[in-house]
mmCIF file with all atom_site columns, N, CA and C in Angstrom:
data_model
loop_
_atom_site.group_PDB
_atom_site.id
_atom_site.type_symbol
_atom_site.label_atom_id
_atom_site.label_alt_id
_atom_site.label_comp_id
_atom_site.label_asym_id
_atom_site.label_entity_id
_atom_site.label_seq_id
_atom_site.pdbx_PDB_ins_code
_atom_site.Cartn_x
_atom_site.Cartn_y
_atom_site.Cartn_z
_atom_site.occupancy
_atom_site.B_iso_or_equiv
_atom_site.pdbx_formal_charge
_atom_site.auth_seq_id
_atom_site.auth_comp_id
_atom_site.auth_asym_id
_atom_site.auth_atom_id
_atom_site.pdbx_PDB_model_num
ATOM 1   N N  . MET X 1 1  ? 72.722  60.552 43.312 1.00 0.00 ? 281 MET X N  1
ATOM 2   C CA . MET X 1 1  ? 73.460  60.078 41.858 1.00 0.00 ? 281 MET X CA 1
ATOM 3   C C  . MET X 1 1  ? 73.352  58.787 41.594 1.00 0.00 ? 281 MET X C  1
ATOM 4   N N  . PRO X 1 2  ? 72.582  59.047 40.221 1.00 0.00 ? 282 PRO X N  1
ATOM 5   C CA . PRO X 1 2  ? 71.320  57.530 40.240 1.00 0.00 ? 282 PRO X CA 1
ATOM 6   C C  . PRO X 1 2  ? 71.943  56.785 39.957 1.00 0.00 ? 282 PRO X C  1
ATOM 7   N N  . THR X 1 3  ? 71.878  55.810 40.047 1.00 0.00 ? 283 THR X N  1
ATOM 8   C CA . THR X 1 3  ? 72.645  54.415 40.062 1.00 0.00 ? 283 THR X CA 1
ATOM 9   C C  . THR X 1 3  ? 71.648  52.715 40.128 1.00 0.00 ? 283 THR X C  1
ATOM 10  N N  . ARG X 1 4  ? 71.889  52.190 38.847 1.00 0.00 ? 284 ARG X N  1
ATOM 11  C CA . ARG X 1 4  ? 71.273  50.893 38.283 1.00 0.00 ? 284 ARG X CA 1
ATOM 12  C C  . ARG X 1 4  ? 70.896  49.494 39.360 1.00 0.00 ? 284 ARG X C  1
ATOM 13  N N  . LEU X 1 5  ? 71.110  49.692 40.598 1.00 0.00 ? 285 LEU X N  1
ATOM 14  C CA . LEU X 1 5  ? 71.597  49.315 41.574 1.00 0.00 ? 285 LEU X CA 1
ATOM 15  C C  . LEU X 1 5  ? 70.288  49.152 42.730 1.00 0.00 ? 285 LEU X C  1
ATOM 16  N N  . LYS X 1 6  ? 69.664  48.496 42.110 1.00 0.00 ? 286 LYS X N  1
ATOM 17  C CA . LYS X 1 6  ? 68.823  48.387 42.556 1.00 0.00 ? 286 LYS X CA 1
ATOM 18  C C  . LYS X 1 6  ? 68.111  48.034 44.590 1.00 0.00 ? 286 LYS X C  1
ATOM 19  N N  . GLU X 1 7  ? 69.823  46.718 44.989 1.00 0.00 ? 287 GLU X N  1
ATOM 20  C CA . GLU X 1 7  ? 69.644  46.301 46.820 1.00 0.00 ? 287 GLU X CA 1
ATOM 21  C C  . GLU X 1 7  ? 70.547  45.894 46.545 1.00 0.00 ? 287 GLU X C  1
ATOM 22  N N  . THR X 1 8  ? 71.906  47.394 47.351 1.00 0.00 ? 288 THR X N  1
ATOM 23  C CA . THR X 1 8  ? 73.277  47.538 47.177 1.00 0.00 ? 288 THR X CA 1
ATOM 24  C C  . THR X 1 8  ? 73.282  46.182 48.739 1.00 0.00 ? 288 THR X C  1
ATOM 25  N N  . VAL X 1 9  ? 74.378  45.767 48.874 1.00 0.00 ? 289 VAL X N  1
ATOM 26  C CA . VAL X 1 9  ? 74.440  44.493 50.221 1.00 0.00 ? 289 VAL X CA 1
ATOM 27  C C  . VAL X 1 9  ? 75.033  44.168 50.137 1.00 0.00 ? 289 VAL X C  1
ATOM 28  N N  . PRO X 1 10 ? 75.824  44.026 51.932 1.00 0.00 ? 290 PRO X N  1
ATOM 29  C CA . PRO X 1 10 ? 77.599  43.024 51.449 1.00 0.00 ? 290 PRO X CA 1
ATOM 30  C C  . PRO X 1 10 ? 78.034  41.856 50.615 1.00 0.00 ? 290 PRO X C  1
ATOM 31  N N  . LYS X 1 11 ? 76.371  40.599 50.997 1.00 0.00 ? 291 LYS X N  1
ATOM 32  C CA . LYS X 1 11 ? 76.525  39.994 50.068 1.00 0.00 ? 291 LYS X CA 1
ATOM 33  C C  . LYS X 1 11 ? 76.487  39.731 48.451 1.00 0.00 ? 291 LYS X C  1
ATOM 34  N N  . VAL X 1 12 ? 75.330  40.398 47.751 1.00 0.00 ? 292 VAL X N  1
ATOM 35  C CA . VAL X 1 12 ? 75.234  40.989 46.690 1.00 0.00 ? 292 VAL X CA 1
ATOM 36  C C  . VAL X 1 12 ? 76.857  41.262 45.997 1.00 0.00 ? 292 VAL X C  1
ATOM 37  N N  . ILE X 1 13 ? 77.677  42.437 46.725 1.00 0.00 ? 293 ILE X N  1
ATOM 38  C CA . ILE X 1 13 ? 79.151  43.061 45.997 1.00 0.00 ? 293 ILE X CA 1
ATOM 39  C C  . ILE X 1 13 ? 80.481  42.042 46.477 1.00 0.00 ? 293 ILE X C  1
ATOM 40  N N  . ARG X 1 14 ? 79.873  40.899 47.564 1.00 0.00 ? 294 ARG X N  1
ATOM 41  C CA . ARG X 1 14 ? 81.430  40.236 47.790 1.00 0.00 ? 294 ARG X CA 1
ATOM 42  C C  . ARG X 1 14 ? 81.339  39.375 46.593 1.00 0.00 ? 294 ARG X C  1
ATOM 43  N N  . HIS X 1 15 ? 79.499  38.617 46.444 1.00 0.00 ? 295 HIS X N  1
ATOM 44  C CA . HIS X 1 15 ? 79.301  37.723 45.020 1.00 0.00 ? 295 HIS X CA 1
ATOM 45  C C  . HIS X 1 15 ? 80.018  38.280 44.654 1.00 0.00 ? 295 HIS X C  1
ATOM 46  N N  . THR X 1 16 ? 79.770  39.411 43.324 1.00 0.00 ? 296 THR X N  1
ATOM 47  C CA . THR X 1 16 ? 79.591  40.619 41.856 1.00 0.00 ? 296 THR X CA 1
ATOM 48  C C  . THR X 1 16 ? 81.642  40.395 42.468 1.00 0.00 ? 296 THR X C  1
ATOM 49  N N  . MET X 1 17 ? 82.149  40.934 43.386 1.00 0.00 ? 297 MET X N  1
ATOM 50  C CA . MET X 1 17 ? 83.434  40.698 43.329 1.00 0.00 ? 297 MET X CA 1
ATOM 51  C C  . MET X 1 17 ? 84.092  39.544 43.080 1.00 0.00 ? 297 MET X C  1
ATOM 52  N N  . ALA X 1 18 ? 83.986  38.274 43.847 1.00 0.00 ? 298 ALA X N  1
ATOM 53  C CA . ALA X 1 18 ? 84.410  37.583 43.232 1.00 0.00 ? 298 ALA X CA 1
ATOM 54  C C  . ALA X 1 18 ? 84.123  36.246 42.448 1.00 0.00 ? 298 ALA X C  1
ATOM 55  N N  . THR X 1 19 ? 82.602  37.087 41.416 1.00 0.00 ? 299 THR X N  1
ATOM 56  C CA . THR X 1 19 ? 82.435  36.609 40.393 1.00 0.00 ? 299 THR X CA 1
ATOM 57  C C  . THR X 1 19 ? 83.773  37.524 38.728 1.00 0.00 ? 299 THR X C  1
ATOM 58  N N  . GLU X 1 20 ? 83.315  38.991 39.740 1.00 0.00 ? 300 GLU X N  1
ATOM 59  C CA . GLU X 1 20 ? 84.441  39.237 38.330 1.00 0.00 ? 300 GLU X CA 1
ATOM 60  C C  . GLU X 1 20 ? 86.259  39.082 38.760 1.00 0.00 ? 300 GLU X C  1
ATOM 61  N N  . LEU X 1 21 ? 86.932  38.676 39.895 1.00 0.00 ? 301 LEU X N  1
ATOM 62  C CA . LEU X 1 21 ? 87.749  38.434 40.151 1.00 0.00 ? 301 LEU X CA 1
ATOM 63  C C  . LEU X 1 21 ? 88.395  37.237 39.641 1.00 0.00 ? 301 LEU X C  1
ATOM 64  N N  . ARG X 1 22 ? 87.321  36.200 39.170 1.00 0.00 ? 302 ARG X N  1
ATOM 65  C CA . ARG X 1 22 ? 87.460  34.633 38.604 1.00 0.00 ? 302 ARG X CA 1
ATOM 66  C C  . ARG X 1 22 ? 87.563  35.221 37.132 1.00 0.00 ? 302 ARG X C  1
ATOM 67  N N  . SER X 1 23 ? 86.672  35.557 36.915 1.00 0.00 ? 303 SER X N  1
ATOM 68  C CA . SER X 1 23 ? 86.467  36.042 35.410 1.00 0.00 ? 303 SER X CA 1
ATOM 69  C C  . SER X 1 23 ? 88.225  37.091 34.508 1.00 0.00 ? 303 SER X C  1
ATOM 70  N N  . ALA X 1 24 ? 88.647  37.600 35.449 1.00 0.00 ? 304 ALA X N  1
ATOM 71  C CA . ALA X 1 24 ? 89.649  38.268 34.478 1.00 0.00 ? 304 ALA X CA 1
ATOM 72  C C  . ALA X 1 24 ? 90.051  36.988 35.464 1.00 0.00 ? 304 ALA X C  1
ATOM 73  N N  . GLY X 1 25 ? 90.542  35.767 35.849 1.00 0.00 ? 305 GLY X N  1
ATOM 74  C CA . GLY X 1 25 ? 91.865  34.982 36.089 1.00 0.00 ? 305 GLY X CA 1
ATOM 75  C C  . GLY X 1 25 ? 92.741  34.827 36.856 1.00 0.00 ? 305 GLY X C  1
ATOM 76  N N  . VAL X 1 26 ? 91.926  35.208 38.454 1.00 0.00 ? 306 VAL X N  1
ATOM 77  C CA . VAL X 1 26 ? 91.997  35.118 40.185 1.00 0.00 ? 306 VAL X CA 1
ATOM 78  C C  . VAL X 1 26 ? 92.061  34.062 40.299 1.00 0.00 ? 306 VAL X C  1
ATOM 79  N N  . ALA X 1 27 ? 92.769  33.141 40.408 1.00 0.00 ? 307 ALA X N  1
ATOM 80  C CA . ALA X 1 27 ? 92.914  32.074 41.195 1.00 0.00 ? 307 ALA X CA 1
ATOM 81  C C  . ALA X 1 27 ? 91.710  31.595 42.321 1.00 0.00 ? 307 ALA X C  1
ATOM 82  N N  . ALA X 1 28 ? 90.909  30.422 42.113 1.00 0.00 ? 308 ALA X N  1
ATOM 83  C CA . ALA X 1 28 ? 89.875  29.993 43.212 1.00 0.00 ? 308 ALA X CA 1
ATOM 84  C C  . ALA X 1 28 ? 90.547  30.037 44.043 1.00 0.00 ? 308 ALA X C  1
ATOM 85  N N  . GLN X 1 29 ? 92.020  29.411 44.567 1.00 0.00 ? 309 GLN X N  1
ATOM 86  C CA . GLN X 1 29 ? 92.718  29.548 46.339 1.00 0.00 ? 309 GLN X CA 1
ATOM 87  C C  . GLN X 1 29 ? 92.896  30.932 46.542 1.00 0.00 ? 309 GLN X C  1
ATOM 88  N N  . ASP X 1 30 ? 92.778  31.948 45.599 1.00 0.00 ? 310 ASP X N  1
ATOM 89  C CA . ASP X 1 30 ? 93.690  33.530 46.098 1.00 0.00 ? 310 ASP X CA 1
ATOM 90  C C  . ASP X 1 30 ? 92.111  34.373 45.939 1.00 0.00 ? 310 ASP X C  1
ATOM 91  N N  . ILE X 1 31 ? 90.958  33.881 45.393 1.00 0.00 ? 311 ILE X N  1
ATOM 92  C CA . ILE X 1 31 ? 89.546  35.097 45.467 1.00 0.00 ? 311 ILE X CA 1
ATOM 93  C C  . ILE X 1 31 ? 88.979  34.046 47.188 1.00 0.00 ? 311 ILE X C  1
ATOM 94  N N  . GLN X 1 32 ? 89.529  32.719 47.130 1.00 0.00 ? 312 GLN X N  1
ATOM 95  C CA . GLN X 1 32 ? 89.192  32.328 48.638 1.00 0.00 ? 312 GLN X CA 1
ATOM 96  C C  . GLN X 1 32 ? 89.629  32.604 50.236 1.00 0.00 ? 312 GLN X C  1
ATOM 97  N N  . GLY X 1 33 ? 91.359  33.187 49.459 1.00 0.00 ? 313 GLY X N  1
ATOM 98  C CA . GLY X 1 33 ? 91.725  33.371 50.635 1.00 0.00 ? 313 GLY X CA 1
ATOM 99  C C  . GLY X 1 33 ? 91.915  35.007 50.965 1.00 0.00 ? 313 GLY X C  1
ATOM 100 N N  . MET X 1 34 ? 90.733  35.694 49.495 1.00 0.00 ? 314 MET X N  1
ATOM 101 C CA . MET X 1 34 ? 90.914  37.176 49.977 1.00 0.00 ? 314 MET X CA 1
ATOM 102 C C  . MET X 1 34 ? 89.283  37.415 50.346 1.00 0.00 ? 314 MET X C  1
ATOM 103 N N  . LEU X 1 35 ? 88.793  36.591 50.243 1.00 0.00 ? 315 LEU X N  1
ATOM 104 C CA . LEU X 1 35 ? 87.777  36.468 50.816 1.00 0.00 ? 315 LEU X CA 1
ATOM 105 C C  . LEU X 1 35 ? 87.142  35.914 52.181 1.00 0.00 ? 315 LEU X C  1
ATOM 106 N N  . GLY X 1 36 ? 88.590  35.887 52.902 1.00 0.00 ? 316 GLY X N  1
ATOM 107 C CA . GLY X 1 36 ? 88.960  35.119 54.244 1.00 0.00 ? 316 GLY X CA 1
ATOM 108 C C  . GLY X 1 36 ? 88.546  33.734 54.346 1.00 0.00 ? 316 GLY X C  1
ATOM 109 N N  . HIS X 1 37 ? 88.190  32.740 53.297 1.00 0.00 ? 317 HIS X N  1
ATOM 110 C CA . HIS X 1 37 ? 87.912  31.397 53.512 1.00 0.00 ? 317 HIS X CA 1
ATOM 111 C C  . HIS X 1 37 ? 88.883  30.953 54.081 1.00 0.00 ? 317 HIS X C  1
ATOM 112 N N  . ARG X 1 38 ? 88.528  30.156 54.669 1.00 0.00 ? 318 ARG X N  1
ATOM 113 C CA . ARG X 1 38 ? 89.889  29.133 56.056 1.00 0.00 ? 318 ARG X CA 1
ATOM 114 C C  . ARG X 1 38 ? 90.251  28.086 54.726 1.00 0.00 ? 318 ARG X C  1
ATOM 115 N N  . ALA X 1 39 ? 89.285  27.519 54.709 1.00 0.00 ? 319 ALA X N  1
ATOM 116 C CA . ALA X 1 39 ? 88.884  25.855 54.288 1.00 0.00 ? 319 ALA X CA 1
ATOM 117 C C  . ALA X 1 39 ? 88.556  25.677 52.791 1.00 0.00 ? 319 ALA X C  1
ATOM 118 N N  . TYR X 1 40 ? 89.586  25.014 52.120 1.00 0.00 ? 320 TYR X N  1
ATOM 119 C CA . TYR X 1 40 ? 89.381  24.703 51.140 1.00 0.00 ? 320 TYR X CA 1
ATOM 120 C C  . TYR X 1 40 ? 89.139  23.066 50.321 1.00 0.00 ? 320 TYR X C  1
ATOM 121 N N  . GLY X 1 41 ? 87.819  22.895 49.173 1.00 0.00 ? 321 GLY X N  1
ATOM 122 C CA . GLY X 1 41 ? 87.076  22.539 49.045 1.00 0.00 ? 321 GLY X CA 1
ATOM 123 C C  . GLY X 1 41 ? 88.135  21.456 48.153 1.00 0.00 ? 321 GLY X C  1
ATOM 124 N N  . GLY X 1 42 ? 88.311  20.346 47.827 1.00 0.00 ? 322 GLY X N  1
ATOM 125 C CA . GLY X 1 42 ? 88.422  19.247 46.740 1.00 0.00 ? 322 GLY X CA 1
ATOM 126 C C  . GLY X 1 42 ? 89.967  19.080 47.185 1.00 0.00 ? 322 GLY X C  1
ATOM 127 N N  . ALA X 1 43 ? 90.326  17.839 46.425 1.00 0.00 ? 323 ALA X N  1
ATOM 128 C CA . ALA X 1 43 ? 91.585  17.029 47.198 1.00 0.00 ? 323 ALA X CA 1
ATOM 129 C C  . ALA X 1 43 ? 93.364  17.810 46.533 1.00 0.00 ? 323 ALA X C  1
ATOM 130 N N  . THR X 1 44 ? 93.187  19.071 44.874 1.00 0.00 ? 324 THR X N  1
ATOM 131 C CA . THR X 1 44 ? 94.126  19.727 45.320 1.00 0.00 ? 324 THR X CA 1
ATOM 132 C C  . THR X 1 44 ? 94.686  20.688 45.545 1.00 0.00 ? 324 THR X C  1
ATOM 133 N N  . ASP X 1 45 ? 93.353  21.025 46.660 1.00 0.00 ? 325 ASP X N  1
ATOM 134 C CA . ASP X 1 45 ? 93.015  21.849 47.485 1.00 0.00 ? 325 ASP X CA 1
ATOM 135 C C  . ASP X 1 45 ? 94.309  21.942 48.976 1.00 0.00 ? 325 ASP X C  1
ATOM 136 N N  . VAL X 1 46 ? 94.058  20.721 49.155 1.00 0.00 ? 326 VAL X N  1
ATOM 137 C CA . VAL X 1 46 ? 94.897  20.363 50.408 1.00 0.00 ? 326 VAL X CA 1
ATOM 138 C C  . VAL X 1 46 ? 96.353  20.098 50.230 1.00 0.00 ? 326 VAL X C  1
ATOM 139 N N  . TYR X 1 47 ? 96.692  20.176 49.018 1.00 0.00 ? 327 TYR X N  1
ATOM 140 C CA . TYR X 1 47 ? 97.576  20.802 48.776 1.00 0.00 ? 327 TYR X CA 1
ATOM 141 C C  . TYR X 1 47 ? 98.453  21.688 47.914 1.00 0.00 ? 327 TYR X C  1
ATOM 142 N N  . ALA X 1 48 ? 97.151  22.687 47.488 1.00 0.00 ? 328 ALA X N  1
ATOM 143 C CA . ALA X 1 48 ? 98.067  23.675 46.989 1.00 0.00 ? 328 ALA X CA 1
ATOM 144 C C  . ALA X 1 48 ? 97.571  24.534 47.996 1.00 0.00 ? 328 ALA X C  1
ATOM 145 N N  . LYS X 1 49 ? 98.311  25.128 48.153 1.00 0.00 ? 329 LYS X N  1
ATOM 146 C CA . LYS X 1 49 ? 97.877  27.037 49.204 1.00 0.00 ? 329 LYS X CA 1
ATOM 147 C C  . LYS X 1 49 ? 97.776  28.322 48.138 1.00 0.00 ? 329 LYS X C  1
ATOM 148 N N  . TYR X 1 50 ? 96.682  29.117 48.110 1.00 0.00 ? 330 TYR X N  1
ATOM 149 C CA . TYR X 1 50 ? 97.290  30.643 47.334 1.00 0.00 ? 330 TYR X CA 1
ATOM 150 C C  . TYR X 1 50 ? 97.964  31.350 48.007 1.00 0.00 ? 330 TYR X C  1
ATOM 151 N N  . ARG X 1 51 ? 98.679  31.729 47.346 1.00 0.00 ? 331 ARG X N  1
ATOM 152 C CA . ARG X 1 51 ? 100.301 32.986 47.456 1.00 0.00 ? 331 ARG X CA 1
ATOM 153 C C  . ARG X 1 51 ? 100.350 33.277 48.471 1.00 0.00 ? 331 ARG X C  1
ATOM 154 N N  . PRO X 1 52 ? 100.672 34.100 48.698 1.00 0.00 ? 332 PRO X N  1
ATOM 155 C CA . PRO X 1 52 ? 100.862 35.083 49.458 1.00 0.00 ? 332 PRO X CA 1
ATOM 156 C C  . PRO X 1 52 ? 100.630 36.355 48.819 1.00 0.00 ? 332 PRO X C  1
ATOM 157 N N  . ASP X 1 53 ? 100.899 36.755 48.228 1.00 0.00 ? 333 ASP X N  1
ATOM 158 C CA . ASP X 1 53 ? 100.821 37.951 46.781 1.00 0.00 ? 333 ASP X CA 1
ATOM 159 C C  . ASP X 1 53 ? 99.667  37.760 46.406 1.00 0.00 ? 333 ASP X C  1
ATOM 160 N N  . TYR X 1 54 ? 98.265  36.971 47.070 1.00 0.00 ? 334 TYR X N  1
ATOM 161 C CA . TYR X 1 54 ? 97.605  36.691 45.871 1.00 0.00 ? 334 TYR X CA 1
ATOM 162 C C  . TYR X 1 54 ? 97.257  38.545 45.777 1.00 0.00 ? 334 TYR X C  1
ATOM 163 N N  . MET X 1 55 ? 96.815  39.580 47.288 1.00 0.00 ? 335 MET X N  1
ATOM 164 C CA . MET X 1 55 ? 95.914  40.022 47.219 1.00 0.00 ? 335 MET X CA 1
ATOM 165 C C  . MET X 1 55 ? 96.620  41.123 46.400 1.00 0.00 ? 335 MET X C  1
ATOM 166 N N  . ALA X 1 56 ? 97.698  40.781 45.737 1.00 0.00 ? 336 ALA X N  1
ATOM 167 C CA . ALA X 1 56 ? 97.981  41.892 44.869 1.00 0.00 ? 336 ALA X CA 1
ATOM 168 C C  . ALA X 1 56 ? 97.101  41.895 43.575 1.00 0.00 ? 336 ALA X C  1
ATOM 169 N N  . ASP X 1 57 ? 97.056  40.081 43.106 1.00 0.00 ? 337 ASP X N  1
ATOM 170 C CA . ASP X 1 57 ? 96.356  39.952 41.525 1.00 0.00 ? 337 ASP X CA 1
ATOM 171 C C  . ASP X 1 57 ? 95.039  40.401 41.544 1.00 0.00 ? 337 ASP X C  1
ATOM 172 N N  . ALA X 1 58 ? 93.779  40.681 42.726 1.00 0.00 ? 338 ALA X N  1
ATOM 173 C CA . ALA X 1 58 ? 93.206  40.287 43.023 1.00 0.00 ? 338 ALA X CA 1
ATOM 174 C C  . ALA X 1 58 ? 92.863  42.085 42.929 1.00 0.00 ? 338 ALA X C  1
ATOM 175 N N  . VAL X 1 59 ? 93.177  42.724 43.775 1.00 0.00 ? 339 VAL X N  1
ATOM 176 C CA . VAL X 1 59 ? 93.272  44.308 43.520 1.00 0.00 ? 339 VAL X CA 1
ATOM 177 C C  . VAL X 1 59 ? 94.070  44.660 42.224 1.00 0.00 ? 339 VAL X C  1
ATOM 178 N N  . ARG X 1 60 ? 94.175  44.573 42.045 1.00 0.00 ? 340 ARG X N  1
ATOM 179 C CA . ARG X 1 60 ? 94.150  44.705 40.366 1.00 0.00 ? 340 ARG X CA 1
ATOM 180 C C  . ARG X 1 60 ? 93.245  44.234 39.825 1.00 0.00 ? 340 ARG X C  1
ATOM 181 N N  . ALA X 1 61 ? 92.373  43.435 39.563 1.00 0.00 ? 341 ALA X N  1
ATOM 182 C CA . ALA X 1 61 ? 90.929  42.630 38.656 1.00 0.00 ? 341 ALA X CA 1
ATOM 183 C C  . ALA X 1 61 ? 90.007  43.059 39.531 1.00 0.00 ? 341 ALA X C  1
ATOM 184 N N  . ILE X 1 62 ? 90.281  43.948 40.888 1.00 0.00 ? 342 ILE X N  1
ATOM 185 C CA . ILE X 1 62 ? 88.697  44.585 41.220 1.00 0.00 ? 342 ILE X CA 1
ATOM 186 C C  . ILE X 1 62 ? 89.024  46.075 40.560 1.00 0.00 ? 342 ILE X C  1
ATOM 187 N N  . ASP X 1 63 ? 90.498  46.661 40.449 1.00 0.00 ? 343 ASP X N  1
ATOM 188 C CA . ASP X 1 63 ? 90.640  47.996 40.011 1.00 0.00 ? 343 ASP X CA 1
ATOM 189 C C  . ASP X 1 63 ? 89.862  48.258 38.695 1.00 0.00 ? 343 ASP X C  1
ATOM 190 N N  . ALA X 1 64 ? 90.329  47.050 37.928 1.00 0.00 ? 344 ALA X N  1
ATOM 191 C CA . ALA X 1 64 ? 90.160  47.132 36.313 1.00 0.00 ? 344 ALA X CA 1
ATOM 192 C C  . ALA X 1 64 ? 88.511  47.259 36.272 1.00 0.00 ? 344 ALA X C  1
ATOM 193 N N  . TYR X 1 65 ? 88.125  46.110 37.077 1.00 0.00 ? 345 TYR X N  1
ATOM 194 C CA . TYR X 1 65 ? 86.598  46.625 36.910 1.00 0.00 ? 345 TYR X CA 1
ATOM 195 C C  . TYR X 1 65 ? 85.776  47.605 37.913 1.00 0.00 ? 345 TYR X C  1
ATOM 196 N N  . MET X 1 66 ? 86.288  48.515 38.548 1.00 0.00 ? 346 MET X N  1
ATOM 197 C CA . MET X 1 66 ? 85.920  49.460 38.809 1.00 0.00 ? 346 MET X CA 1
ATOM 198 C C  . MET X 1 66 ? 85.994  50.491 38.117 1.00 0.00 ? 346 MET X C  1
ATOM 199 N N  . THR X 1 67 ? 87.147  50.758 37.338 1.00 0.00 ? 347 THR X N  1
ATOM 200 C CA . THR X 1 67 ? 87.485  51.533 36.471 1.00 0.00 ? 347 THR X CA 1
ATOM 201 C C  . THR X 1 67 ? 86.181  51.854 35.045 1.00 0.00 ? 347 THR X C  1
ATOM 202 N N  . GLN X 1 68 ? 85.909  49.837 34.315 1.00 0.00 ? 348 GLN X N  1
ATOM 203 C CA . GLN X 1 68 ? 85.426  50.001 32.851 1.00 0.00 ? 348 GLN X CA 1
ATOM 204 C C  . GLN X 1 68 ? 83.948  49.815 33.568 1.00 0.00 ? 348 GLN X C  1
ATOM 205 N N  . LEU X 1 69 ? 83.501  50.355 35.068 1.00 0.00 ? 349 LEU X N  1
ATOM 206 C CA . LEU X 1 69 ? 82.477  50.526 35.613 1.00 0.00 ? 349 LEU X CA 1
ATOM 207 C C  . LEU X 1 69 ? 81.794  52.053 35.189 1.00 0.00 ? 349 LEU X C  1
ATOM 208 N N  . ARG X 1 70 ? 83.422  52.781 35.442 1.00 0.00 ? 350 ARG X N  1
ATOM 209 C CA . ARG X 1 70 ? 82.967  53.288 35.375 1.00 0.00 ? 350 ARG X CA 1
ATOM 210 C C  . ARG X 1 70 ? 83.011  54.609 34.246 1.00 0.00 ? 350 ARG X C  1
ATOM 211 N N  . ALA X 1 71 ? 83.671  54.003 33.901 1.00 0.00 ? 351 ALA X N  1
ATOM 212 C CA . ALA X 1 71 ? 83.705  54.839 32.045 1.00 0.00 ? 351 ALA X CA 1
ATOM 213 C C  . ALA X 1 71 ? 82.605  54.163 31.627 1.00 0.00 ? 351 ALA X C  1
ATOM 214 N N  . SER X 1 72 ? 82.007  53.400 32.291 1.00 0.00 ? 352 SER X N  1
ATOM 215 C CA . SER X 1 72 ? 80.244  52.536 30.837 1.00 0.00 ? 352 SER X CA 1
ATOM 216 C C  . SER X 1 72 ? 79.353  53.936 31.593 1.00 0.00 ? 352 SER X C  1
ATOM 217 N N  . GLN X 1 73 ? 79.804  54.836 32.751 1.00 0.00 ? 353 GLN X N  1
ATOM 218 C CA . GLN X 1 73 ? 78.266  55.681 33.409 1.00 0.00 ? 353 GLN X CA 1
ATOM 219 C C  . GLN X 1 73 ? 78.219  56.646 32.086 1.00 0.00 ? 353 GLN X C  1
#
């Protein structure tokens, strides 16, 4: 199966998904939680926690991205 990706490594996939989640409107705290980051930067983040249901928003955004990607091929 031909692909337009030159080099796909976990770091590239991780950055791409974080970027796509952010552009889909998923909150930064939720993205950080999904990526496994425990410490958050910024004064607001001291008080704000990511929602326990963050995974549902992130999964919907990833599914939409992958569906769009498949449709464009």
